[in-house]
Coordinates of C-alpha atoms and ligand atoms in Angstrom, one line a residue:
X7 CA 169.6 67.0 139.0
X8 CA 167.6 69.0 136.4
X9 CA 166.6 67.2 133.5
X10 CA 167.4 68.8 130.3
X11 CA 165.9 67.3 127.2
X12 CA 167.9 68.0 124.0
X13 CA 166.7 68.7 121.2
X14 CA 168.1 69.9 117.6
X15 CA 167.0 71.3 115.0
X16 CA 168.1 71.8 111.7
X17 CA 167.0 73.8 109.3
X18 CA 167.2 74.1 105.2
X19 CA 166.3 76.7 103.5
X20 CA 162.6 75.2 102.3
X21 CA 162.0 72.7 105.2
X22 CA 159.8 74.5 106.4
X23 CA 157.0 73.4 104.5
X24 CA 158.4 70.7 103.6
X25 CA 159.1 69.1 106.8
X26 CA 156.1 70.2 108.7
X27 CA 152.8 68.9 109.8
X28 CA 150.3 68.9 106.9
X29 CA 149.4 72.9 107.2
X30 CA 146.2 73.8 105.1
X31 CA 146.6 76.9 102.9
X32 CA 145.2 80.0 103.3
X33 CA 141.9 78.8 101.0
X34 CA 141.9 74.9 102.5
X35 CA 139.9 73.4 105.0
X36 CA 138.0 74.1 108.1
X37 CA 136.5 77.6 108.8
X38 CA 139.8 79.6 110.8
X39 CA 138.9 82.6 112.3
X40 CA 142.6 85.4 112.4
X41 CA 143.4 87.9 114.4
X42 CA 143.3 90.6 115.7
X43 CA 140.3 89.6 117.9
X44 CA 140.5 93.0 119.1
X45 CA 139.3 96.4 117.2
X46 CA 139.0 99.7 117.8
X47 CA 136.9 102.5 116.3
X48 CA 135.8 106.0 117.5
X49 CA 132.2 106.6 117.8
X50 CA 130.2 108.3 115.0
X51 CA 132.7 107.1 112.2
X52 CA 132.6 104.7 109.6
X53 CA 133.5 101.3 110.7
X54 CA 134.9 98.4 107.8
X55 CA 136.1 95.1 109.0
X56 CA 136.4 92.2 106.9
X57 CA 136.4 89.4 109.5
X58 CA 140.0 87.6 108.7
X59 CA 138.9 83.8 107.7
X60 CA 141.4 81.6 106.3
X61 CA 139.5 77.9 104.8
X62 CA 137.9 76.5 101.9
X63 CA 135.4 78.9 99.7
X64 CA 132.2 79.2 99.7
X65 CA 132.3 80.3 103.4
X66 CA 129.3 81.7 105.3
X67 CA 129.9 84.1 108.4
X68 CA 127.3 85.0 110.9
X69 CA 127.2 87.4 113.9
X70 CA 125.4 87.3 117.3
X71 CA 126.4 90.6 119.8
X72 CA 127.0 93.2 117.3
X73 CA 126.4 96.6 118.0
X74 CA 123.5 99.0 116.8
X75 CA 125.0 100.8 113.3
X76 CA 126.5 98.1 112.3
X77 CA 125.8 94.8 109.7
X78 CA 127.3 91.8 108.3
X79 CA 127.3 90.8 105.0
X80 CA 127.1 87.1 106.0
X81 CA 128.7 85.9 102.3
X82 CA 131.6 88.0 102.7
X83 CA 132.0 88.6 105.7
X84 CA 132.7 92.6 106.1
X85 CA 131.2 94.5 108.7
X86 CA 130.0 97.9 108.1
X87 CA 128.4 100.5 109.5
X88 CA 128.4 103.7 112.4
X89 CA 128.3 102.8 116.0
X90 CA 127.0 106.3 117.9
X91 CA 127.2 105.0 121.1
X92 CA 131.4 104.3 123.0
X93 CA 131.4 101.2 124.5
X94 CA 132.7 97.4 124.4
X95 CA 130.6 95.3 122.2
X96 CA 131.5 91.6 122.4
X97 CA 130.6 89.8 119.1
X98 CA 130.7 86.0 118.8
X99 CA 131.5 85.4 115.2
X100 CA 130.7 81.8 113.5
X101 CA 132.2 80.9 110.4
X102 CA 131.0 77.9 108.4
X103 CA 132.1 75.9 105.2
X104 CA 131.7 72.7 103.6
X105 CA 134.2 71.3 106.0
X106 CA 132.7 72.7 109.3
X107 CA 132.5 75.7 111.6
X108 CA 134.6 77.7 113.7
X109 CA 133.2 80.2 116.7
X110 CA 135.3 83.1 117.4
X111 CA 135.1 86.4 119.6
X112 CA 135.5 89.9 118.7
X113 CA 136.4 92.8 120.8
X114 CA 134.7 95.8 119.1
X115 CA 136.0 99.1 121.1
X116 CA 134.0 101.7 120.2
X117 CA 136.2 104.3 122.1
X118 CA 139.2 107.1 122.5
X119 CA 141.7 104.1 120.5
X120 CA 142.3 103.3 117.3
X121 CA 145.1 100.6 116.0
X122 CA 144.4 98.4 119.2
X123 CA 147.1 95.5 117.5
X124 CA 149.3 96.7 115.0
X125 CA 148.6 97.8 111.6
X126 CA 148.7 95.4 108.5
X127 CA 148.5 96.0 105.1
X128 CA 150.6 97.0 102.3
X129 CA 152.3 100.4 101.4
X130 CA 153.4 101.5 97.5
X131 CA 156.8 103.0 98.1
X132 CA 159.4 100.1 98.8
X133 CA 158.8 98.8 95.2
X134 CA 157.1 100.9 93.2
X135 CA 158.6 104.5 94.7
X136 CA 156.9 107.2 92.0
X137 CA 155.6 104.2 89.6
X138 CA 152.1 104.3 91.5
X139 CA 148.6 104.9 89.9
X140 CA 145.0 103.7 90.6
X141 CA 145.7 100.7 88.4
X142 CA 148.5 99.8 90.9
X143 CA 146.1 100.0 93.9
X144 CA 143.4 98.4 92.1
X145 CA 145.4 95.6 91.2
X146 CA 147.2 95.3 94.5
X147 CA 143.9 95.0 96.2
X148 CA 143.1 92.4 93.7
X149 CA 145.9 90.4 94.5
X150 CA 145.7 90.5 98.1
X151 CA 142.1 89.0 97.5
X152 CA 142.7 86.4 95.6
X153 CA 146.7 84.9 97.5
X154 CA 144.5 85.3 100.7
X155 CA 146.2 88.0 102.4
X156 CA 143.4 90.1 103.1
X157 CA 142.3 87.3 105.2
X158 CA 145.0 87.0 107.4
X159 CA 145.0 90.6 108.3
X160 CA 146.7 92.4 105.5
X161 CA 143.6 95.1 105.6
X162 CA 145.0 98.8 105.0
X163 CA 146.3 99.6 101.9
X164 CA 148.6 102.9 101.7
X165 CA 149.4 105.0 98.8
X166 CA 152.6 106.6 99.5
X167 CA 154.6 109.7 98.2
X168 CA 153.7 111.4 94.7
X169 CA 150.1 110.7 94.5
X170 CA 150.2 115.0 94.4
X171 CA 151.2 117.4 92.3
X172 CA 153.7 119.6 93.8
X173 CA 152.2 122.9 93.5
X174 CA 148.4 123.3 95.6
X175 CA 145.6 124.6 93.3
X176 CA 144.0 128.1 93.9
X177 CA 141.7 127.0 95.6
X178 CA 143.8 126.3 98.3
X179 CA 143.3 122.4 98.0
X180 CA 146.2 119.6 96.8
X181 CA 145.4 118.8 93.9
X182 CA 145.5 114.6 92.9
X183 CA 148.2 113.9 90.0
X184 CA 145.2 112.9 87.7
X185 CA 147.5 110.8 85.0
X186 CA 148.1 108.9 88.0
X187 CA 144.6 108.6 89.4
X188 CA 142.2 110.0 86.6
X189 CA 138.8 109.5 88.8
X190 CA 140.4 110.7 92.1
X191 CA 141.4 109.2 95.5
X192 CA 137.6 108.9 96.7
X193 CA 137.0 106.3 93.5
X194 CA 139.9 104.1 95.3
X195 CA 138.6 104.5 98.8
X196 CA 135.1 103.4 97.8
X197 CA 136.2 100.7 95.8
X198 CA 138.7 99.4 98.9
X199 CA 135.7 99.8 101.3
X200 CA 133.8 97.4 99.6
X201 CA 136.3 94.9 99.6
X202 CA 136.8 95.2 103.1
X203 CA 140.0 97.2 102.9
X204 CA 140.9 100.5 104.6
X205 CA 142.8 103.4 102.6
X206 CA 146.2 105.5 103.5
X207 CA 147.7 108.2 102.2
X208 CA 150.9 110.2 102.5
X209 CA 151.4 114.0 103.3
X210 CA 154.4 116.1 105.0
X211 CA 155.2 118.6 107.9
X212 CA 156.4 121.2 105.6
X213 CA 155.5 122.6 101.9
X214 CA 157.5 119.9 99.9
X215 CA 156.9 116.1 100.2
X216 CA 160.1 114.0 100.6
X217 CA 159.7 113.3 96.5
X218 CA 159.2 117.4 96.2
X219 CA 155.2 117.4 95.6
X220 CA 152.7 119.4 98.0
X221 CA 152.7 118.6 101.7
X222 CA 150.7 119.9 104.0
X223 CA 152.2 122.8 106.3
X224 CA 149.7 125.6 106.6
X225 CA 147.2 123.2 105.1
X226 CA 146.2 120.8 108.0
X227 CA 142.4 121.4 108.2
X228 CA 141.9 121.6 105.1
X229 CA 143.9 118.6 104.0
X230 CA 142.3 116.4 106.6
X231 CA 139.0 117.5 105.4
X232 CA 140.2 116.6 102.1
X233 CA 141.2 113.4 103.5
X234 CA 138.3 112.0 105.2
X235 CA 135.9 113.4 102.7
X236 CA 137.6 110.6 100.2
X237 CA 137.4 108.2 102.7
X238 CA 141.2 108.0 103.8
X239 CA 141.5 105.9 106.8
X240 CA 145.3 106.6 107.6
X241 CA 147.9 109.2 106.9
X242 CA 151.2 108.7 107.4
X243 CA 153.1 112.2 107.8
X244 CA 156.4 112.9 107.0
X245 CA 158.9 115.6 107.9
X246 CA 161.1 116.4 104.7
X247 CA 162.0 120.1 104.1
X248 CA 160.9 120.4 108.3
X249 CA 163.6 122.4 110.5
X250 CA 165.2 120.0 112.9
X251 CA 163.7 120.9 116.2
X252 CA 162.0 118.7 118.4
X253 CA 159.7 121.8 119.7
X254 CA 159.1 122.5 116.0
X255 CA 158.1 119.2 115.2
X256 CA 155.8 118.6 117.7
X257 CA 153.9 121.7 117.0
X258 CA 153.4 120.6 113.6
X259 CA 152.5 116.6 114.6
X260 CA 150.0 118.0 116.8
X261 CA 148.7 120.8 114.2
X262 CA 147.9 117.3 111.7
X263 CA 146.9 115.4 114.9
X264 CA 144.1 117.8 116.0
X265 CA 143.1 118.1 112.3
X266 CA 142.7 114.4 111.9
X267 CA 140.5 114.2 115.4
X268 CA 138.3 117.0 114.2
X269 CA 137.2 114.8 110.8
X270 CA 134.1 112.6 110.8
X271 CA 136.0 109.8 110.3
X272 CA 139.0 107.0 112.4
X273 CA 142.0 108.0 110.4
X274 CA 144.8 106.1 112.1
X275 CA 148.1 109.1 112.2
X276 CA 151.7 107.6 111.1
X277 CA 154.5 109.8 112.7
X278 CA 157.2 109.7 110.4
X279 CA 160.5 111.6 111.0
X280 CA 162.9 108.9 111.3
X281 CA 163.5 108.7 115.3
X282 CA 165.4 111.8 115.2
X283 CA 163.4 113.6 117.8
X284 CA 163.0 110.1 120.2
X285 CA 159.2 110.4 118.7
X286 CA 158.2 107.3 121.4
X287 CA 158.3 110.1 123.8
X288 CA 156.0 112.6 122.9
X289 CA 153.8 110.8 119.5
X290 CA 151.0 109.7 121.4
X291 CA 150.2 113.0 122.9
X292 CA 150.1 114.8 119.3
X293 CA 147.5 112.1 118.4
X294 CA 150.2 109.4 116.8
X295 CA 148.9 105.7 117.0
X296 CA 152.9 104.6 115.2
X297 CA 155.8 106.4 114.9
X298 CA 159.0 105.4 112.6
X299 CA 162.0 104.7 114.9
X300 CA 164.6 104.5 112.5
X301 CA 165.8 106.0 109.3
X302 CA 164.2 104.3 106.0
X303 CA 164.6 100.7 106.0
X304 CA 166.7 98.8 102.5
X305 CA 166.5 95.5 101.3
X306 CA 169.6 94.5 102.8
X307 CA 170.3 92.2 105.6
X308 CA 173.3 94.5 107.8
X309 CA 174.8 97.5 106.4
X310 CA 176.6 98.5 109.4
X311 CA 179.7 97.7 108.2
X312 CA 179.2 99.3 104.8
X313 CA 180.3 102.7 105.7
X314 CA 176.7 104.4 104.3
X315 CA 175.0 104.8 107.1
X316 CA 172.1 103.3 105.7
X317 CA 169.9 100.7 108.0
X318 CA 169.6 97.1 106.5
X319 CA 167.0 94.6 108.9
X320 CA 169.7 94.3 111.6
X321 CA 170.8 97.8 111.9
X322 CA 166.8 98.7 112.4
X323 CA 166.3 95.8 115.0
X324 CA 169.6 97.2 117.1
X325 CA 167.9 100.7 117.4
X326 CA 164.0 99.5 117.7
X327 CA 164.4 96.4 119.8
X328 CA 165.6 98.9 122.2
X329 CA 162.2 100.4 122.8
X330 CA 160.1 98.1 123.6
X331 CA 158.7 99.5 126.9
X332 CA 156.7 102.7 125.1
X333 CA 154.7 100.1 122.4
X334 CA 151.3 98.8 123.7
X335 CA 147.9 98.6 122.3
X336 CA 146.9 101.9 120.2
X337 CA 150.5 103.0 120.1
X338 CA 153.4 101.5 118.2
X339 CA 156.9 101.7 117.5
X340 CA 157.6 102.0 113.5
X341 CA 160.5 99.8 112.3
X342 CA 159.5 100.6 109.1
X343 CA 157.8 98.7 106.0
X344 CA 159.2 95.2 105.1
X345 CA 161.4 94.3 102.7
X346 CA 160.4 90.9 102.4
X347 CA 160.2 89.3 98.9
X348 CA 161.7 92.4 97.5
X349 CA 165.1 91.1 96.0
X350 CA 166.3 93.8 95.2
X351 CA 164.2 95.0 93.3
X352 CA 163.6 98.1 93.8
X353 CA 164.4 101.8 92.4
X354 CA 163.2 104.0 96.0
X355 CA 164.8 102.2 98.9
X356 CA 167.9 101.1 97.3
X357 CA 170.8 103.7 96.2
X358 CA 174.8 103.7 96.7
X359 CA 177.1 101.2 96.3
X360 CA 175.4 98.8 97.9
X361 CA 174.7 95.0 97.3
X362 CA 170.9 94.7 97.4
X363 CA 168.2 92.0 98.2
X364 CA 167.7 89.1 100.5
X365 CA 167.8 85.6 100.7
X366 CA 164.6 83.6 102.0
X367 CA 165.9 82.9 105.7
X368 CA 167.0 86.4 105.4
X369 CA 163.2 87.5 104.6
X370 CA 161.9 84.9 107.3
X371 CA 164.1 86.2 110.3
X372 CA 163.1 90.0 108.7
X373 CA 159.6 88.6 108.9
X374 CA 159.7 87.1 112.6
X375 CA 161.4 89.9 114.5
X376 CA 158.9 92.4 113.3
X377 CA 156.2 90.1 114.7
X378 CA 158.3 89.1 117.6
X379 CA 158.9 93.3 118.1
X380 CA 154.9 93.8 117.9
X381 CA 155.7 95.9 114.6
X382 CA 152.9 97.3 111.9
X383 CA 153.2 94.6 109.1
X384 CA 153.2 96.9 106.1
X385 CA 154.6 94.3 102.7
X386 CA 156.5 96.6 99.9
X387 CA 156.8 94.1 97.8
X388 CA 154.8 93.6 94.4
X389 CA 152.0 91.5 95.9
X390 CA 150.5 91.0 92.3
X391 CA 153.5 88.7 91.3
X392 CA 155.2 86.8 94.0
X393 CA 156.8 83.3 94.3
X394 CA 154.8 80.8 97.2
X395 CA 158.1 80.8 99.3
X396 CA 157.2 84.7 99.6
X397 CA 153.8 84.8 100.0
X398 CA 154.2 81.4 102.8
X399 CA 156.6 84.1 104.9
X400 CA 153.4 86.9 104.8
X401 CA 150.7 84.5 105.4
X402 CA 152.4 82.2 108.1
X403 CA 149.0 82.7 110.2
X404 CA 151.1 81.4 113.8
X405 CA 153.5 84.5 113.1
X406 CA 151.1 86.9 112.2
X407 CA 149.3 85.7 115.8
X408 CA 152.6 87.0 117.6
X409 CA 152.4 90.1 116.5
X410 CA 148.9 90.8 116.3
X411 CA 148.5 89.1 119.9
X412 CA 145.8 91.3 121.9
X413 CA 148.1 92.4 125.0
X414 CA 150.4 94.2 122.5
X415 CA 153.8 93.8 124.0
X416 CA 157.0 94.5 122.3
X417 CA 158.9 91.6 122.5
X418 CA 162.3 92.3 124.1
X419 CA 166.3 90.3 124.1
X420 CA 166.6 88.8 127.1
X421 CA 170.1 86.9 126.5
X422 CA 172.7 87.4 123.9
X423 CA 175.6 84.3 122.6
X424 CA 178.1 84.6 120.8
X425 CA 175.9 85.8 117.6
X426 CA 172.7 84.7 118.4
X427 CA 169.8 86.4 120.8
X428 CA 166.6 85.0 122.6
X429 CA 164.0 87.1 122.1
X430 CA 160.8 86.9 124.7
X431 CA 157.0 88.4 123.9
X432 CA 154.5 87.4 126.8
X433 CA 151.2 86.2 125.3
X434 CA 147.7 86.4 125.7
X435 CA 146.6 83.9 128.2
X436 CA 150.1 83.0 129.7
X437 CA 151.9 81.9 126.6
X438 CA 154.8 83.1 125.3
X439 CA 156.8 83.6 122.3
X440 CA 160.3 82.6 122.3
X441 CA 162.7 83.7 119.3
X442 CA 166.2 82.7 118.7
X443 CA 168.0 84.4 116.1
X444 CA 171.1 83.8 114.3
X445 CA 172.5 87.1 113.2
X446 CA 176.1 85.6 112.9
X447 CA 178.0 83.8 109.4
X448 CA 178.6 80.6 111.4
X449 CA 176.1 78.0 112.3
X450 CA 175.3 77.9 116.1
X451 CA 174.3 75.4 118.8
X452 CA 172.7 77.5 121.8
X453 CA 170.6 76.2 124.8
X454 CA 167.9 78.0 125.5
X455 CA 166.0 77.0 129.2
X456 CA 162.7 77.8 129.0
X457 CA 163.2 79.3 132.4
X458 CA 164.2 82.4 130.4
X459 CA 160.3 82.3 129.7
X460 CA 159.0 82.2 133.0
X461 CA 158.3 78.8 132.5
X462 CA 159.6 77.0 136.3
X463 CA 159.0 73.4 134.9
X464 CA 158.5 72.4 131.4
X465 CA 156.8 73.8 129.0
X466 CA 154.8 72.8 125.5
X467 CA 156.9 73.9 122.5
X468 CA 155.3 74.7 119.0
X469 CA 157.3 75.3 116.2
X470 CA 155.4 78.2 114.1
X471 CA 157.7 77.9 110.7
X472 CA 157.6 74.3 111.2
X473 CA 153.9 74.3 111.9
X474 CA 154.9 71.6 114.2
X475 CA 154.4 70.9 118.5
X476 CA 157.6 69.6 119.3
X477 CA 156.7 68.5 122.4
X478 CA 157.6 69.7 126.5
X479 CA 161.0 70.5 127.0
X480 CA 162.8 72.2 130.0
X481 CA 165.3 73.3 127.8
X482 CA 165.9 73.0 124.2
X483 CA 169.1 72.8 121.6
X484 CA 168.7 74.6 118.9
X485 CA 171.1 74.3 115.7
X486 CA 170.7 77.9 113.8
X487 CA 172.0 78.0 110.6
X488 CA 173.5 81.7 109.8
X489 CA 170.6 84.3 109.5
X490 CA 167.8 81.7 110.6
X491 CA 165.2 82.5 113.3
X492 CA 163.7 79.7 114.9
X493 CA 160.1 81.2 116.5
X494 CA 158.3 79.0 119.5
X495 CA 155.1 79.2 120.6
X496 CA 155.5 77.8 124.6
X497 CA 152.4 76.9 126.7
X498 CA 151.9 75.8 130.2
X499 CA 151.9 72.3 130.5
Ligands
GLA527 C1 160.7 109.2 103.4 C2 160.0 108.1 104.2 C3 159.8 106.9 103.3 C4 158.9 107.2 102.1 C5 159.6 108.4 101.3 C6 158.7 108.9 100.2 O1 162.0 108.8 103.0 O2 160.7 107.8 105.3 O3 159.1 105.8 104.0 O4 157.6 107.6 102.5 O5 159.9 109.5 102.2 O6 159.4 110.0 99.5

């Protein structure tokens, strides 16, 4: 007879920090080299990377493999420079503090792909909507410094809608809302490139912006020019005021996508009209490296039922767990920004009669289905001023390893009970990760056979909220409280 070990787990609301292993923070111990392990630039183009390191300051970072163009700044650890020549460099990275070292490889692809994991930073519009100015981006990069983000990942940092004025100058050019940002865009970009930080910024298919300032129809070369010549490293493009053909809409996502090729520099391209013209069909071939699946995401945890028609965290996952099989590396689907650590607090995402914000587990499942769905890890929230239990649900470094995990598969639902789901995502290397999520108001027992995995005898279970190996299970009985998402690492025994 098959042995099935039992296991349960409960969970409260802060257990899991408090329950776990001891889990060093972002700034403590041992050298810890993050993902991704895996980067892509195009030949000929500026190349920043500031090598993700989590551990105790002062840390020391040297290089051995590195291509020609490019150099380390060993006491920061941010590699810049031009590679000329396409190829796959292989760069063995040491990093080294008071308590140790850690060796670590790097993938550089100098090639055709950009985005080869998915994107991570932080975008202005969930929070701050039209409240955005240099001091905002200045700060926010700031923050991300100093609570460690930037070195789990969090590297591109993307200035959203009304950064323009809404009518373009003579000259033909958009002209930058200078109360907003009195020394230009290009003062930002330099000032994020030296920190190791890539910039975005926003534009639209058609004359108007979403928020009614200048987009770019008409405009693309020019406004790419525009672009790179500041330094912009990513644009996301949206499609207010656009007519609602698919054929119309391509022609213009290509129009921006050639633009953006032709520039001297790897400006990643966010395809952003909602889903309505199935965009995983026909993004990649205007030049899209993510597309938005769904319409704009609120801090809310299920509106279906609300009779708006507005998409809380659940109502997204329904539509983009569904297409998982068009994600991979250098092309993603676009669930949208998170919400998490919001509260409701925001003036641009959250309208109608609605009952806004998020509890914690709420944020946490948010948090672990984007990972599990292989999604671009954008935060919204005011990064400058956030409570620990927020910033421990962005900088959980064995959820952000899910999703930035170098074969880049969408995780996918493989069972459904009663209210809760198992979740798969295949691993580098033959792990997997498991997810079981409790979308349901009533607490649930399920069993979950690792078989479901792939896994034909046991396998070894980690606990990534927990921070915790739980040992090798068969099968394993999981107590869910309501909302709660319980995320396993499993390993070949
Ligand atoms: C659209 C997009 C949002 C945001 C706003 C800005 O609604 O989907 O993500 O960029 O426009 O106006």
């Amino acid at each position: 007879m098959k042995k099935v070990v039992w296991f349960v787990l409960v969970f409260t609301l802060f257990g899991c920090s408090g329950n776990g292993e001891k889990f060093d923070g972002v700034f403590e111990g041992r050298p810890r080299v993050n993902p991704p392990y895996v980067v892509g630039n195009y030949p000929g183009t500026e190349f920043i990377f500031a090598i993700p390191t989590s551990g105790e300051r002062p840390m020391t970072w040297t290089v051995e493999g590195l291509p020609e163009g490019l150099t380390l700044n060993e006491k920061t650890g941010i590699i810049r420079g031009v590679v000329k020549e396409a190829g796959d460099y292989g760069v063995k990275i040491t990093a080294k503090n008071a308590h140790g070292s850690q060796v670590s490889e790097l993938q550089i692809r100098i090639g055709k792909e950009l985005a080869l994991t998915p994107v991570m930073g932080w975008n202005s519009w969930n929070t701050f909507g039209q409240h955005l100015t240099e001091a905002l981006i200045i700060e926010t990069a700031e923050a991300l410094i100093a609570n460690g983000m930037r070195d789990l990942g969090y590297n591109y940092i993307n200035i959203d809608d009304l950064w323009q004025l809404k009518e373009r100058g003579a000259d033909g050019h958009i002209v930058i809302d200078s109360t907003k940002f009195p020394r230009g865009i290009k003062y930002v970009a330099d000032y994020l490139h030296e920190r190791g930080f890539r910039l975005g910024i926003y534009s639209d298919a058609s004359k108007y912006t979403c928020a009614g300032v200048c987009g770019s129809l008409g405009y693309e070369e020019v406004d790419a020019r525009d672009f790179a010549e500041w330094g912009v490293d990513l644009l996301k493009y949206d499609y207010c005021g656009a007519p609602a053909s698919r054929d119309t809409a391509i022609v213009r996502y290509r129009k921006m996508g050639e633009a953006l090729r032709a520039t001297d520099r790897s400006i990643i391209y966010n395809i952003c009209e909602w889903g309505r013209r199935k965009p995983w069909e026909w993004a990649k071939e205007v030049g899209g490296h993510y597309w938005r699946t769904t319409e704009d995401i609120r801090d809310a945890w299920d509106l279906r039922e609300s009779g708006t028609g507005l998409y809380g965290i659940m109502d997204i996952i329904d539509v983009n767990g569904e297409l998982a099989d068009y994600a991979g590396p250098g092309f993603w689907n676009d669930p949208d920004m998170l919400v998490v650590g919001i509260f409701g607090n925001s003036s641009s995402i959250n309208s109608g009669k609605v009952q806004y914000g998020c509890t914690l587990k709420e944020y946490r499942t948010h948090m672990s289905m984007w990972c599990m769905m292989a999604a671009p890890l954008l935060s919204g929230n005011d990064v400058r001023n956030m409570p620990d239990s927020v910033l421990n649900i962005l900088t959980n470094p064995e959820i952000i390893a899910i999703n930035q995990d170098q074969l880049g598969i969408q995780g996918k639902m493989v069972k459904k009970e009663g209210d809760c789901e198992i979740w798969i995502k295949p691993l580098y290397k033959g792990e997997v990760a498991l997810a079981v999520m409790n979308r349901g108001e009533q607490a649930e027992k399920v069993e979950v056979p690792l078989q479901l995995a792939g896994f034909v005898n046991k396998a070894l279970v980690r606990d990534v909220w927990l921070h915790r190996d739980l040992g090798e299970y068969e099968s394993l009985k999981l107590d869910l409280e309501p909302h709660v998402t319980v995320v396993l690492r499993l390993t070949q025994h």
